[in-house]
Short mmCIF file of C-alpha atoms in Angstrom, two decimals:
data_model
loop_
_atom_site.label_atom_id
_atom_site.label_comp_id
_atom_site.label_asym_id
_atom_site.label_seq_id
_atom_site.Cartn_x
_atom_site.Cartn_y
_atom_site.Cartn_z
CA VAL A 10 161.09 124.22 140.51
CA ALA A 11 163.79 126.54 141.06
CA LEU A 12 165.89 126.26 144.54
CA PRO A 13 166.94 128.00 146.17
CA ASN A 14 163.99 130.53 145.54
CA HIS A 15 165.28 132.82 148.59
CA ILE A 16 168.72 134.46 148.07
CA LEU A 17 169.97 136.55 150.74
CA VAL A 18 173.45 138.43 150.11
CA MET A 19 175.38 139.37 153.45
CA TRP A 20 177.24 142.63 152.46
CA GLY A 21 179.98 145.07 153.87
CA GLU A 22 182.38 142.87 156.60
CA GLY A 23 183.71 145.60 158.07
CA ASP A 24 187.26 146.62 158.39
CA ASP A 25 187.79 144.13 161.05
CA GLY A 26 186.37 141.18 158.72
CA LEU A 27 184.33 139.86 161.25
CA TRP A 28 180.63 140.93 159.88
CA THR A 29 179.68 142.86 162.81
CA ALA A 30 178.37 145.46 161.17
CA LEU A 31 175.06 147.10 160.99
CA GLN A 32 175.05 145.71 157.40
CA ALA A 33 174.84 142.01 158.59
CA SER A 34 170.94 142.86 159.80
CA ALA A 35 169.79 144.15 156.67
CA PRO A 36 170.96 142.12 154.09
CA GLY A 37 170.35 142.28 150.01
CA GLU A 38 167.64 140.22 149.22
CA ALA A 39 165.99 138.42 145.99
CA LYS A 40 162.92 135.82 146.30
CA ASP A 41 160.59 134.08 143.61
CA GLN A 42 157.20 134.15 145.68
CA THR A 43 155.77 131.92 143.12
CA GLU A 44 158.45 129.32 143.53
CA ILE A 45 158.04 129.81 147.72
CA ASP A 46 154.13 129.22 146.98
CA THR A 47 154.54 125.93 145.18
CA LEU A 48 157.30 124.39 147.38
CA TYR A 49 158.15 126.21 150.38
CA ASP A 50 161.28 128.56 151.46
CA VAL A 51 164.84 127.61 150.68
CA VAL A 52 167.16 129.96 150.98
CA LYS A 53 170.84 130.50 149.81
CA LEU A 54 172.87 132.97 152.30
CA VAL A 55 175.76 134.49 149.95
CA THR A 56 178.69 136.47 151.36
CA ALA A 57 179.93 139.39 149.56
CA GLY A 58 182.90 141.47 151.35
CA GLU A 59 183.52 143.60 148.63
CA ILE A 60 179.69 145.13 148.44
CA THR A 61 179.52 148.17 150.36
CA ASN A 62 175.89 149.10 149.76
CA ILE A 63 172.27 147.91 150.05
CA ALA A 64 171.59 148.49 146.43
CA ASP A 65 174.05 146.84 144.95
CA ALA A 66 173.56 143.83 147.69
CA ASN A 67 170.04 143.45 146.04
CA THR A 68 171.28 143.28 142.47
CA ARG A 69 173.60 140.49 143.13
CA ALA A 70 170.50 138.42 144.97
CA ASP A 71 168.54 139.57 141.71
CA ALA A 72 171.40 138.11 139.71
CA LEU A 73 171.67 134.84 141.62
CA LEU A 74 168.05 134.27 141.81
CA THR A 75 168.03 135.26 137.62
CA ARG A 76 170.99 132.63 137.19
CA VAL A 77 168.92 129.96 138.93
CA LYS A 78 165.62 130.62 137.40
CA GLN A 79 167.56 130.13 134.03
CA GLU A 80 169.64 126.57 135.32
CA VAL A 81 166.14 125.11 135.46
CA LEU A 82 165.08 125.91 131.90
CA GLY A 83 168.94 123.96 130.92
CA GLY A 84 169.53 120.53 131.55
CA LYS A 85 171.42 118.15 131.33
CA LEU A 86 171.45 114.35 129.63
CA LEU A 87 172.90 111.26 131.30
CA ALA A 88 173.00 108.35 129.05
CA PRO A 89 174.46 105.09 129.39
CA MET A 90 177.16 104.22 126.79
CA ASP A 91 176.04 103.25 123.12
CA CYS A 92 178.36 102.56 120.73
CA ARG A 93 175.45 102.95 117.88
CA ILE A 94 175.66 106.72 119.29
CA GLU A 95 178.05 108.75 117.44
CA LEU A 96 179.02 112.48 118.01
CA TYR A 97 176.44 114.23 115.49
CA ASP A 98 173.29 112.08 115.48
CA LYS A 99 170.67 113.78 116.59
CA ILE A 100 168.61 112.72 119.23
CA GLN A 101 165.32 113.43 120.73
CA ILE A 102 163.87 114.25 124.23
CA HIS A 103 160.95 114.34 125.79
CA ASP A 104 160.58 116.76 128.76
CA ALA A 105 158.21 116.07 131.47
CA ARG A 106 158.13 119.43 132.58
CA GLY A 107 156.32 120.56 129.20
CA VAL A 108 159.09 123.31 128.74
#
């Protein structure tokens, strides 16, 4: 499951830096509807004051969502200290996700 599965990118903070511009009402957006249907909608709000148009905000949202999806395929292994395992030993990991 990829979380967050819905990214909103707030763009164009304005000259005053207070995010009072109309752009705040139309954020860049990317979502994975399959993941939302599987679990529920988990939104991540990202502020990007340097972005000046909605197309770039959508591109940033797509890139962030793609990164989240790719991180699901990666993994980390934390194992207790075992002196029998050495640096170049081969270990086998069985992933319950079936990936």
